[in-house]
mmCIF file of C-alpha atoms in Angstrom:
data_model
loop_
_atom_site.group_PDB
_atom_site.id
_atom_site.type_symbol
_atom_site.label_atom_id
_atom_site.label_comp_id
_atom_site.label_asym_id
_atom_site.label_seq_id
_atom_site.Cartn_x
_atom_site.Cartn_y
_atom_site.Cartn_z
ATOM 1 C CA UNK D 1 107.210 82.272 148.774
ATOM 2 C CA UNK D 2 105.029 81.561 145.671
ATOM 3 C CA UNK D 3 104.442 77.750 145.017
ATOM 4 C CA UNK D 4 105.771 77.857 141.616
ATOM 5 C CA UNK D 5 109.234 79.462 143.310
ATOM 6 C CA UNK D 6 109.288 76.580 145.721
ATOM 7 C CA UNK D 7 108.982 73.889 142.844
ATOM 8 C CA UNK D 8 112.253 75.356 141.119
ATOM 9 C CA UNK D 9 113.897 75.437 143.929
ATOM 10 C CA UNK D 10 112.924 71.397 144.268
ATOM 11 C CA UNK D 11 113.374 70.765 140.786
ATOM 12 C CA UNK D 12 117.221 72.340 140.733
ATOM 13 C CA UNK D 13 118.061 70.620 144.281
ATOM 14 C CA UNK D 14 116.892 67.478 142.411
ATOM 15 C CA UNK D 15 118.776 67.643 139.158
ATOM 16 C CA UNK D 16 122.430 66.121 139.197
ATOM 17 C CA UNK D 17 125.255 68.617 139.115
ATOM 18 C CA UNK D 18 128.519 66.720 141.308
ATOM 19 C CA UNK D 19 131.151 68.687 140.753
ATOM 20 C CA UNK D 20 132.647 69.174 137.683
ATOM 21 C CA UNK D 21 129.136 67.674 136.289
ATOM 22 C CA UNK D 22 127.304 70.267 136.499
ATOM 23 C CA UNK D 23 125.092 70.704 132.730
ATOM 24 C CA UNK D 24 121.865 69.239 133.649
ATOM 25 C CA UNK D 25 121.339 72.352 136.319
ATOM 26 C CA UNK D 26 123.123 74.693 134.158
ATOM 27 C CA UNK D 27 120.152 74.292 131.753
ATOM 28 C CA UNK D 28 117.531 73.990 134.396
ATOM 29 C CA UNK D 29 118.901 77.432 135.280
ATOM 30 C CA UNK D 30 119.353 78.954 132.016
ATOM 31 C CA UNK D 31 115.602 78.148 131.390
ATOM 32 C CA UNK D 32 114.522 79.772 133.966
ATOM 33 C CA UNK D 33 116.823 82.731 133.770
ATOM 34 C CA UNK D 34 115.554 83.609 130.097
ATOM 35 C CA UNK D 35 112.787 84.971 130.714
ATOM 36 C CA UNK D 36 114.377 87.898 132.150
ATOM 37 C CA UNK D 37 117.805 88.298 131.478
ATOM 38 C CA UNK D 38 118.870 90.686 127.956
ATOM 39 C CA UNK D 39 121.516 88.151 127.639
ATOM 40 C CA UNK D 40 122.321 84.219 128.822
ATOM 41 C CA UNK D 41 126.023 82.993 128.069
ATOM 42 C CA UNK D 42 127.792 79.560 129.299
ATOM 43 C CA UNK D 43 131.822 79.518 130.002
ATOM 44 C CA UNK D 44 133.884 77.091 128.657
ATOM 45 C CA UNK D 45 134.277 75.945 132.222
ATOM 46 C CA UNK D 46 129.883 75.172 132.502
ATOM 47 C CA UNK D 47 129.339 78.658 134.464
ATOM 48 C CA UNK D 48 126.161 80.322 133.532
ATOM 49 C CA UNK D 49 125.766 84.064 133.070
ATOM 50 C CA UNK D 50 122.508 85.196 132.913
ATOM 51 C CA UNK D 51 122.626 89.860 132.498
ATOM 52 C CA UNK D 52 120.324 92.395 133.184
ATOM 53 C CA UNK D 53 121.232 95.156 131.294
ATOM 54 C CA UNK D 54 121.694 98.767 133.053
ATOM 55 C CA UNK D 55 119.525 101.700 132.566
ATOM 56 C CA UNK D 56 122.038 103.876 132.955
ATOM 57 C CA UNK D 57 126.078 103.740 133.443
ATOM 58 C CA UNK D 58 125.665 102.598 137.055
ATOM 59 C CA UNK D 59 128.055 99.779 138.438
ATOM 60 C CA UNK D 60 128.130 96.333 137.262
ATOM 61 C CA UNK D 61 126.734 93.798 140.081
ATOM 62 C CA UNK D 62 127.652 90.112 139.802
ATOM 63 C CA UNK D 63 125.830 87.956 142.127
ATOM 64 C CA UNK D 64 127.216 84.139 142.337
ATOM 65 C CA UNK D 65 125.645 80.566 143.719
ATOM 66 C CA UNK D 66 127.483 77.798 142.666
ATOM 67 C CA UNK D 67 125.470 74.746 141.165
ATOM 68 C CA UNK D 68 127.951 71.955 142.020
ATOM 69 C CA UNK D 69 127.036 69.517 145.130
ATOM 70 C CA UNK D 70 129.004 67.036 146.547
ATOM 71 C CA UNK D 71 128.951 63.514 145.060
ATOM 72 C CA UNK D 72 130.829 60.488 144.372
ATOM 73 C CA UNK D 73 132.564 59.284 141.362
ATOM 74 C CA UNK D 74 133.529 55.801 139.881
ATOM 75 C CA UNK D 75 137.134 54.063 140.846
ATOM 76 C CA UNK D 76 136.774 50.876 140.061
ATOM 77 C CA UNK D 77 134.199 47.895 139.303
ATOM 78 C CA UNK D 78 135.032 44.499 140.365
ATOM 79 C CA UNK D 79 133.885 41.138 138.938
ATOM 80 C CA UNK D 80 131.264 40.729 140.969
ATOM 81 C CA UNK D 81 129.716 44.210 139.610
ATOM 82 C CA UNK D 82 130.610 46.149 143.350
ATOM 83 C CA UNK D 83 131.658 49.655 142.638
ATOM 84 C CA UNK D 84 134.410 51.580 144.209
ATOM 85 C CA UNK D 85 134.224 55.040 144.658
ATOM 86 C CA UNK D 86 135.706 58.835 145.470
ATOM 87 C CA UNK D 87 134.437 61.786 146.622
ATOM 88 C CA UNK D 88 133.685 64.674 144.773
ATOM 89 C CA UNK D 89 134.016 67.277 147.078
ATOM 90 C CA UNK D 90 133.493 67.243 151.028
ATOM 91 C CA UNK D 91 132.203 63.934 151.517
ATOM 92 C CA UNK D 92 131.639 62.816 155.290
ATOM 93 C CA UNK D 93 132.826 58.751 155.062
ATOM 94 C CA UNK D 94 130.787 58.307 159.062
ATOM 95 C CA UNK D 95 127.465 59.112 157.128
ATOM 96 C CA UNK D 96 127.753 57.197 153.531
ATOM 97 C CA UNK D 97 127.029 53.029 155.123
ATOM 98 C CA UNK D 98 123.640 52.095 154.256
ATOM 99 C CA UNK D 99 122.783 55.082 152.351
ATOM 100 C CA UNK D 100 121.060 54.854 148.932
ATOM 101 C CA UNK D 101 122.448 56.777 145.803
ATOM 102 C CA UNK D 102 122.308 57.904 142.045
ATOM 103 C CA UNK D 103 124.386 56.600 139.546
ATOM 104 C CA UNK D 104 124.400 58.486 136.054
ATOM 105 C CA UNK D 105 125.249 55.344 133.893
ATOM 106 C CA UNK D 106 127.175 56.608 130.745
ATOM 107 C CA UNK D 107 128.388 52.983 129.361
ATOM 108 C CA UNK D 108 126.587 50.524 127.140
ATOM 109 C CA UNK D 109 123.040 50.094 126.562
ATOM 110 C CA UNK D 110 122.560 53.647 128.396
ATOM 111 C CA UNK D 111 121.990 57.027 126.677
ATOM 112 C CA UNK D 112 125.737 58.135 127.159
ATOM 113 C CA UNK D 113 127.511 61.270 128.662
ATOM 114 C CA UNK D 114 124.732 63.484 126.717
ATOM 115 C CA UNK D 115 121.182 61.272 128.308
ATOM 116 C CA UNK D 116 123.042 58.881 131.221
ATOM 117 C CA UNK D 117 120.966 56.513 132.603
ATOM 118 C CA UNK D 118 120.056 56.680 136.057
ATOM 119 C CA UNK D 119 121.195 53.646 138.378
ATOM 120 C CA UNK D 120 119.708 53.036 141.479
ATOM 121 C CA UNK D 121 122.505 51.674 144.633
ATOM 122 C CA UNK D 122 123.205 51.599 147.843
ATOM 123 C CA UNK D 123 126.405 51.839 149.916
ATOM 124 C CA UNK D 124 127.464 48.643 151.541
ATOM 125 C CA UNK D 125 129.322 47.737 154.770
ATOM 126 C CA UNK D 126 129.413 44.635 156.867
ATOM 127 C CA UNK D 127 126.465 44.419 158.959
ATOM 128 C CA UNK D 128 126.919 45.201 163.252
ATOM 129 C CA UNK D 129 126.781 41.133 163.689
ATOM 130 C CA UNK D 130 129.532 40.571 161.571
ATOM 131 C CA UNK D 131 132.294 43.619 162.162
ATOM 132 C CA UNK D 132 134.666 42.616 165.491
ATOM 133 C CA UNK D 133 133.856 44.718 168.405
ATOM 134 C CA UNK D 134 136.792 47.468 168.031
ATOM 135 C CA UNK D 135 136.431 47.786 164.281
ATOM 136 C CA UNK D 136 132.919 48.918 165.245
ATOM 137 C CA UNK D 137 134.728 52.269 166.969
ATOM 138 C CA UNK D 138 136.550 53.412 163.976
ATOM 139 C CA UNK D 139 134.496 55.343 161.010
ATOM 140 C CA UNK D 140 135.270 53.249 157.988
ATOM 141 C CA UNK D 141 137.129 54.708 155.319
ATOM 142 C CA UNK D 142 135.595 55.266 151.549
ATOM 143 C CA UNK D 143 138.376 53.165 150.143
ATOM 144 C CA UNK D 144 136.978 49.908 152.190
ATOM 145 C CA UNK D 145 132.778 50.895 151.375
ATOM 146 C CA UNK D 146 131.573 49.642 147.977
ATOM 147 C CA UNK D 147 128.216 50.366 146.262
ATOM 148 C CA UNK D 148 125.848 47.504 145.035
ATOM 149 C CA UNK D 149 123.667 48.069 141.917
ATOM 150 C CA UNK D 150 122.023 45.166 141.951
ATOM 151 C CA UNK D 151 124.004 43.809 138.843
ATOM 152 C CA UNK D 152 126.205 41.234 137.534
ATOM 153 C CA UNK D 153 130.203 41.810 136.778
ATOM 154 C CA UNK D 154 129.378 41.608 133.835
ATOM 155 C CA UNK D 155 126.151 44.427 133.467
ATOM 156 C CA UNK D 156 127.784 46.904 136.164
ATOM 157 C CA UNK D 157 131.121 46.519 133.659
ATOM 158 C CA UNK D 158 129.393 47.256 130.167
ATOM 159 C CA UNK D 159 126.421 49.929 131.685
ATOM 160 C CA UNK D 160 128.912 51.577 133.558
ATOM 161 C CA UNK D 161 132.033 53.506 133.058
ATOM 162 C CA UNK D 162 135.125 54.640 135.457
ATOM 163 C CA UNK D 163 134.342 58.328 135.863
ATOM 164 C CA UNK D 164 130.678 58.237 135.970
ATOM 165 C CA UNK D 165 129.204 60.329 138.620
ATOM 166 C CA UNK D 166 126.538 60.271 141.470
ATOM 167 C CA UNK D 167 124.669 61.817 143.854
ATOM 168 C CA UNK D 168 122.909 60.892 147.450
ATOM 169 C CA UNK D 169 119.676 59.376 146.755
ATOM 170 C CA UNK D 170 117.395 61.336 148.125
ATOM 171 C CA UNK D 171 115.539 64.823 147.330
ATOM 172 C CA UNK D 172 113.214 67.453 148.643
ATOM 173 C CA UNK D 173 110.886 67.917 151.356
ATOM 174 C CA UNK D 174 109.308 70.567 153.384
ATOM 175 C CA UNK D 175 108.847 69.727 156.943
ATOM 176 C CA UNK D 176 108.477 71.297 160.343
ATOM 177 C CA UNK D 177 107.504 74.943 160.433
ATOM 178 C CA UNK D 178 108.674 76.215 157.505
ATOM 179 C CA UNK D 179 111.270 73.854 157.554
ATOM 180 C CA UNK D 180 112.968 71.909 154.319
ATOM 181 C CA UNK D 181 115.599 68.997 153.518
ATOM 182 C CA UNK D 182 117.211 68.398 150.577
ATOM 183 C CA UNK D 183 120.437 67.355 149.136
ATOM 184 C CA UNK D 184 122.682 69.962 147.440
ATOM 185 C CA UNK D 185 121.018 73.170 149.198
ATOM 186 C CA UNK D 186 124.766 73.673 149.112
ATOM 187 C CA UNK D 187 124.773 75.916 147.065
ATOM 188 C CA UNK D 188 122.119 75.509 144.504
ATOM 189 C CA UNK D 189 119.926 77.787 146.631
ATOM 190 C CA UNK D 190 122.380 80.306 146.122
ATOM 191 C CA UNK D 191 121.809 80.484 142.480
ATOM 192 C CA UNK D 192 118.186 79.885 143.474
ATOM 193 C CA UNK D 193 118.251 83.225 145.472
ATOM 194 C CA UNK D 194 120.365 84.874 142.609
ATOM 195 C CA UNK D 195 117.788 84.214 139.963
ATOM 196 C CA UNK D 196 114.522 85.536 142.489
ATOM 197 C CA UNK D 197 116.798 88.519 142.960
ATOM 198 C CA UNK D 198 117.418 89.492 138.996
ATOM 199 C CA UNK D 199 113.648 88.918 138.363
ATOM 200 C CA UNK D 200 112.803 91.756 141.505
ATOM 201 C CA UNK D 201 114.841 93.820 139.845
ATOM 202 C CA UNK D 202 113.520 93.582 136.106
ATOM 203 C CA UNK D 203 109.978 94.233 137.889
ATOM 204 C CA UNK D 204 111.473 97.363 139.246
ATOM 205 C CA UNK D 205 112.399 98.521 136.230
ATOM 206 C CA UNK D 206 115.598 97.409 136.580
ATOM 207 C CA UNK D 207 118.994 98.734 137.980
ATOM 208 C CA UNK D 208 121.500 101.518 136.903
ATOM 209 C CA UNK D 209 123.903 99.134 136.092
ATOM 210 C CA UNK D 210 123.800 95.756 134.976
ATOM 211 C CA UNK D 211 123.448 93.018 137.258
ATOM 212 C CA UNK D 212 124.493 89.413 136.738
ATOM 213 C CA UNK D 213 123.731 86.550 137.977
ATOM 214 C CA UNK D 214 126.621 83.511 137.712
ATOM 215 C CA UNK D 215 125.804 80.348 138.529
ATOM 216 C CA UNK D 216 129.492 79.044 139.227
ATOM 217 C CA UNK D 217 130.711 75.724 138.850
ATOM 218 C CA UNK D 218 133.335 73.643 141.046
ATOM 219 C CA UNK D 219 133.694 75.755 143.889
ATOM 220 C CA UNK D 220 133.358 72.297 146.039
ATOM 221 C CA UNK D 221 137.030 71.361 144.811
ATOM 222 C CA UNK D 222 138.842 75.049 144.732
ATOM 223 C CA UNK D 223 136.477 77.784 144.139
ATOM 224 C CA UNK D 224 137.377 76.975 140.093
ATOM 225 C CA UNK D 225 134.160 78.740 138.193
ATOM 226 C CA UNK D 226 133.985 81.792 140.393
ATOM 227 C CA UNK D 227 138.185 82.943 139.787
ATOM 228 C CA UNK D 228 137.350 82.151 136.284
ATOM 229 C CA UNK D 229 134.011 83.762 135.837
ATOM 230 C CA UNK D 230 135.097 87.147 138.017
ATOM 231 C CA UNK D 231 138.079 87.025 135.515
ATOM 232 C CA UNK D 232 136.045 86.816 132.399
ATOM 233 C CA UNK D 233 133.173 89.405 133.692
ATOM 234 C CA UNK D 234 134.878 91.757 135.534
ATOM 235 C CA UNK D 235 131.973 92.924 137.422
ATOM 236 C CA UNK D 236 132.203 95.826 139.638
ATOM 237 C CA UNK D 237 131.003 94.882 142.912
ATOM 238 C CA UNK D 238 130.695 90.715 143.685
ATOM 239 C CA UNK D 239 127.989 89.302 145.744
ATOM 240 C CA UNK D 240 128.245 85.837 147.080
ATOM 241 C CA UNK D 241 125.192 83.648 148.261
ATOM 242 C CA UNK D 242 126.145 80.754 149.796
ATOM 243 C CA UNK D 243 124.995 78.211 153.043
ATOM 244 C CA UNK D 244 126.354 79.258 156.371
ATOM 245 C CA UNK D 245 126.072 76.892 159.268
ATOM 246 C CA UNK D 246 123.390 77.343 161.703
ATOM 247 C CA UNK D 247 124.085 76.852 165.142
ATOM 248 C CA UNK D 248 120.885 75.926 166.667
ATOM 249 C CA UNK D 249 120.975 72.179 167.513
ATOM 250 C CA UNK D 250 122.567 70.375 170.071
ATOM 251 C CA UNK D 251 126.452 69.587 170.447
ATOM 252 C CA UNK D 252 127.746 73.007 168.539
ATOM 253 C CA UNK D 253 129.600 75.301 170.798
ATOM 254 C CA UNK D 254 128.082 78.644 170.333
ATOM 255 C CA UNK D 255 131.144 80.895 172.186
ATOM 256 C CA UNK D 256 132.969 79.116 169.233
ATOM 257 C CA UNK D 257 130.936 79.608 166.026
ATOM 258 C CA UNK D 258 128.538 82.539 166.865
ATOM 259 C CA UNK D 259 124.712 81.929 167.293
ATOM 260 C CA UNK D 260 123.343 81.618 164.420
ATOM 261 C CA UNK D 261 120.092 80.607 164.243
ATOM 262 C CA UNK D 262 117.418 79.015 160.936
ATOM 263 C CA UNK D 263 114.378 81.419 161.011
ATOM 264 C CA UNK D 264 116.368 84.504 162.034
ATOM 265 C CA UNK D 265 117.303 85.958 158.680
ATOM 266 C CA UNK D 266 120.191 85.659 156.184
ATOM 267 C CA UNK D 267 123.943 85.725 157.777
ATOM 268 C CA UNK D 268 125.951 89.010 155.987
ATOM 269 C CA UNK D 269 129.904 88.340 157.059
ATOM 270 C CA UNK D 270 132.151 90.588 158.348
ATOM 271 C CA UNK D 271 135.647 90.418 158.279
ATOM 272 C CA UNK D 272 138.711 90.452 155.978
ATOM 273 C CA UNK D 273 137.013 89.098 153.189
ATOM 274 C CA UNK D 274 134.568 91.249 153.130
ATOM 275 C CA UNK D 275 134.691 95.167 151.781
ATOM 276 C CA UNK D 276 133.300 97.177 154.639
ATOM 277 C CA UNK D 277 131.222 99.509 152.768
ATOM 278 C CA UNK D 278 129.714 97.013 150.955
ATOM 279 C CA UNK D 279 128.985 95.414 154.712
ATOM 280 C CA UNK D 280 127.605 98.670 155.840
ATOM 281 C CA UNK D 281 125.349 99.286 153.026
ATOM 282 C CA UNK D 282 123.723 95.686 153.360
ATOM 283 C CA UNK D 283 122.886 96.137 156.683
ATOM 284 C CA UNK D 284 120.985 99.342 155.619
ATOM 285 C CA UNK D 285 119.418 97.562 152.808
ATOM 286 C CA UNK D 286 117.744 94.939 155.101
ATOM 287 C CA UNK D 287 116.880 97.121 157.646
ATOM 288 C CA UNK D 288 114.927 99.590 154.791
ATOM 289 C CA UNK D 289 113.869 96.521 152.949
ATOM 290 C CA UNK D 290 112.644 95.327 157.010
ATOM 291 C CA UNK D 291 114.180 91.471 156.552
ATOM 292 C CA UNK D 292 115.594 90.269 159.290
ATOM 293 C CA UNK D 293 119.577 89.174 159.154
ATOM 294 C CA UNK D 294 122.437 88.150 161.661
ATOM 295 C CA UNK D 295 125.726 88.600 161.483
ATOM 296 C CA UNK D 296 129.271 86.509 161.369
ATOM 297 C CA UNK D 297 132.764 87.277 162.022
ATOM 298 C CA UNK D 298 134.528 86.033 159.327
ATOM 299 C CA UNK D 299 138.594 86.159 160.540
ATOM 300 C CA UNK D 300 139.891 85.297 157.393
ATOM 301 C CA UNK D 301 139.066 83.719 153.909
ATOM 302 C CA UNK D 302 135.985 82.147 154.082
ATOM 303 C CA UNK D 303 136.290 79.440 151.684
ATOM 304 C CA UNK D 304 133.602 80.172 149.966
ATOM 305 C CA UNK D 305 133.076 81.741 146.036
ATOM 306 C CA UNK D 306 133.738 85.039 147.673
ATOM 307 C CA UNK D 307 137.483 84.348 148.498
ATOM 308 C CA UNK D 308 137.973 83.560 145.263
ATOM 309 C CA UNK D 309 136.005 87.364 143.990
ATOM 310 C CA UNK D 310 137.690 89.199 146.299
ATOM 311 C CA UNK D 311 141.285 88.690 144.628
ATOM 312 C CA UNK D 312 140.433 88.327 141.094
ATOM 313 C CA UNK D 313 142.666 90.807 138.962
ATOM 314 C CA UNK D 314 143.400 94.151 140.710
ATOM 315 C CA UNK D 315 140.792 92.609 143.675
ATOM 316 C CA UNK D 316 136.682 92.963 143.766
ATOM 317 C CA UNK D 317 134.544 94.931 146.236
ATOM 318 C CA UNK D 318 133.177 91.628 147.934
ATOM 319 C CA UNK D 319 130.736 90.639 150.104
ATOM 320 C CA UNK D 320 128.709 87.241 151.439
ATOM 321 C CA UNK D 321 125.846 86.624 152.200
ATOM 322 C CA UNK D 322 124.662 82.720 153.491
ATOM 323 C CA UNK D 323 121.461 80.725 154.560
ATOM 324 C CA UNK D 324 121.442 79.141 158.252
ATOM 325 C CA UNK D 325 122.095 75.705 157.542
ATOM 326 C CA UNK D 326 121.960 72.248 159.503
ATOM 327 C CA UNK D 327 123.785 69.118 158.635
ATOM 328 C CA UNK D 328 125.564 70.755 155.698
ATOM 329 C CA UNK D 329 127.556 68.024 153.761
ATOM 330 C CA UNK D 330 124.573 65.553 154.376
ATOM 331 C CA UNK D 331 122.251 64.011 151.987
ATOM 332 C CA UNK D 332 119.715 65.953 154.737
ATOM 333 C CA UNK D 333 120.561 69.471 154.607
ATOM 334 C CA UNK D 334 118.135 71.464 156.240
ATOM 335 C CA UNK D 335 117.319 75.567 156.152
ATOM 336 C CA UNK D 336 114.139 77.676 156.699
ATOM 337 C CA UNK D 337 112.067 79.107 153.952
ATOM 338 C CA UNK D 338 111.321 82.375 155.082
ATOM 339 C CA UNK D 339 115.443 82.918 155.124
ATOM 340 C CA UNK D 340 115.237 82.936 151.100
ATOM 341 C CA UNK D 341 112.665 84.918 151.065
ATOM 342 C CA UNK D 342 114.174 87.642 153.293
ATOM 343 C CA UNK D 343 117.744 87.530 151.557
ATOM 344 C CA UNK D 344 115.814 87.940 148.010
ATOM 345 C CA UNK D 345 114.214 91.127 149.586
ATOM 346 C CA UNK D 346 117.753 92.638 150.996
ATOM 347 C CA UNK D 347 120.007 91.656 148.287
ATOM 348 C CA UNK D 348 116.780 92.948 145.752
ATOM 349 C CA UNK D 349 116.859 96.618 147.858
ATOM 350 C CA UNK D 350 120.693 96.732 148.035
ATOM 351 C CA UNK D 351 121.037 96.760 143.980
ATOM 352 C CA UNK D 352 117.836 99.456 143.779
ATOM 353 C CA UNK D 353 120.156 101.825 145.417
ATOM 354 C CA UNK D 354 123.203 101.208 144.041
ATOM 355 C CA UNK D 355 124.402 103.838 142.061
ATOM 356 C CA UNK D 356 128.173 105.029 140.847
ATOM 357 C CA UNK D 357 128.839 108.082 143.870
ATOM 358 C CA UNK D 358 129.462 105.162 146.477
ATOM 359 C CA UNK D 359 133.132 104.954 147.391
ATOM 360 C CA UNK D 360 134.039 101.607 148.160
ATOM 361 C CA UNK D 361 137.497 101.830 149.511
ATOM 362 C CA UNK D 362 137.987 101.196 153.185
ATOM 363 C CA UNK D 363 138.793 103.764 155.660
ATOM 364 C CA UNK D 364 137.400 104.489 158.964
#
């Protein structure tokens, strides 16, 4: 993957979008996306869609990451200036004690809700020495963990506002071979991939229909931007890109999950959420466009933006495609490299040869 691909990818991983807070990498991505899209529109929910036009009357393609991660929001500020907090989205409460995070200050002597100010904080909890031997067996709950900013009552009160947002404090790395961490590869890669994919395209000479990419907001709390931006688009065929979960480290049964493995190629689902001709003709496109891939049986909905594609209006020829990931939900979320590059290169060869004589309704 080209360096300056790898820097995006680090510099929207790194930009603050919790749910339901999602502008700063909304513009990160429209930026980008401008220099090849025809046309670049924002919902009134904070979805981007970024179009290729067609060059002919070939079906429309909408392929969606969402740009929300996880993150915590403001409760409550005591006297003291300790801040109580919520989850936006899944947040693990075992892994948040100690940890160091972002607050995007919106009160007082800060730029407000259009240039917050970020706060520096970490996530506080009785040290070992002082919690009684059988409280140290129980995970403690986020209503009982606080977050010190290093401020007064009175400075935490004016600077910062119930509502403001945050975000783990940490960002990107590459490690390993080939390996990288981040927070929020969940699912910001999946717009990342998205965007790689429309620009393959465009240097192809395009598609024979137009293709869209729609980077979705709140799916973390109910799949919100996709059912709204499948409504409002009403693409032909719907591609998700999301994080799958790799199972390739210790304590994960594989007879249970599948073995799926970081390195081996993107995961394409199959199942009931998932149109089976579209299924079919993805495995064809990796295997002509030679990227590797695994596959998942998906039994049901699969709780990702493609559940909510699939049954938008008269329901959407749907399918998924995820990353491997480890430690998903972490502020360490951890995937392979060469698994974006080979999804780019199967979703990029799966649009080439899409034109209007595929029938997409199932039968054996």
């Amino acid at each position: 993957m080209k360096k300056a691909d790898i820097q995006f990818l680090q510099e929207l991983c790194e930009t603050p979008s919790p749910t339901g807070y999602e502008w700063p990498a909304a513009e990160l991505l429209r930026k980008r996306l401008k220099k090849t899209a025809d046309t670049i529109e924002t919902s009134v929910m904070g979805s981007v869609h970024a179009t290729l036009k067609g060059t002919e009357n070939g079906p429309s393609v909408m392929i969606a990451g969402h740009i929300d991660e996880i993150g915590l929001i403001v409760k409550y500020i005591d006297d003291n200036g300790f801040v109580y907090f919520d989850a936006l989205g899944g947040v693990d409460a075992a892994i948040l004690p100690g940890i160091r995070v972002n607050l995007y200050a919106t009160g007082k002597g800060t730029g407000g809700a259009k240039d917050p100010t970020k706060l520096r904080g970490l996530i506080g909890r009785k040290p070992i020495h002082l919690i009684e031997a059988d409280e140290r067996k129980n995970v403690t709950p986020l209503e009982k963990l606080f977050i010190d900013f290093g401020l007064s009552g009175e400075k935490a009160k004016e600077m910062i506002r119930i509502g403001d947002c945050m975000t783990f404090g940490v960002g990107f790395e590459q490690f390993g071979d080939g390996f990288a961490v981040s927070r929020g590869f969940d699912d910001k890669m999946g717009a990342f991939i998205a965007t790689l994919v429309l620009e393959e395209v465009k240097k192809a000479g395009g598609a024979k229909g137009d293709v869209i990419v729609a980077g979705t907001v709140q799916e973390e709390i109910g799949l919100r931007g996709a059912t709204t931006s499948t409504f409002l688009l009403d693409p032909d065929i719907c591609l998700c890109v999301e994080v799958g979960h790799a199972i390739d480290y210790p304590g994960v049964e594989k007879s249970r999950y599948g073995n799926l493995v970081a390195g081996k190629g993107p995961i394409i689902s199959r199942g009931p959420n998932i149109n089976p001709v579209f299924f079919e003709r993805l495995i064809d496109a990796a295997e002509a466009a030679k990227a590797p891939y695994q596959v998942d049986a998906a039994p049901r909905g699969t709780g990702t933006d493609a559940n909510a594609m699939q049954l938008t209006r008269g329901g959407k020829t749907t399918a998924l495609i995820s990353i491997p990931l480890r430690y998903m939900h972490t502020p360490n979320e951890t995937l392979k490299i060469e698994d974006l590059d080979s999804a780019v290169k199967m979703i990029t060869r799966f649009i080439l040869d899409l034109d209007s004589e595929v029938d997409w309704t199932p039968g054996w």
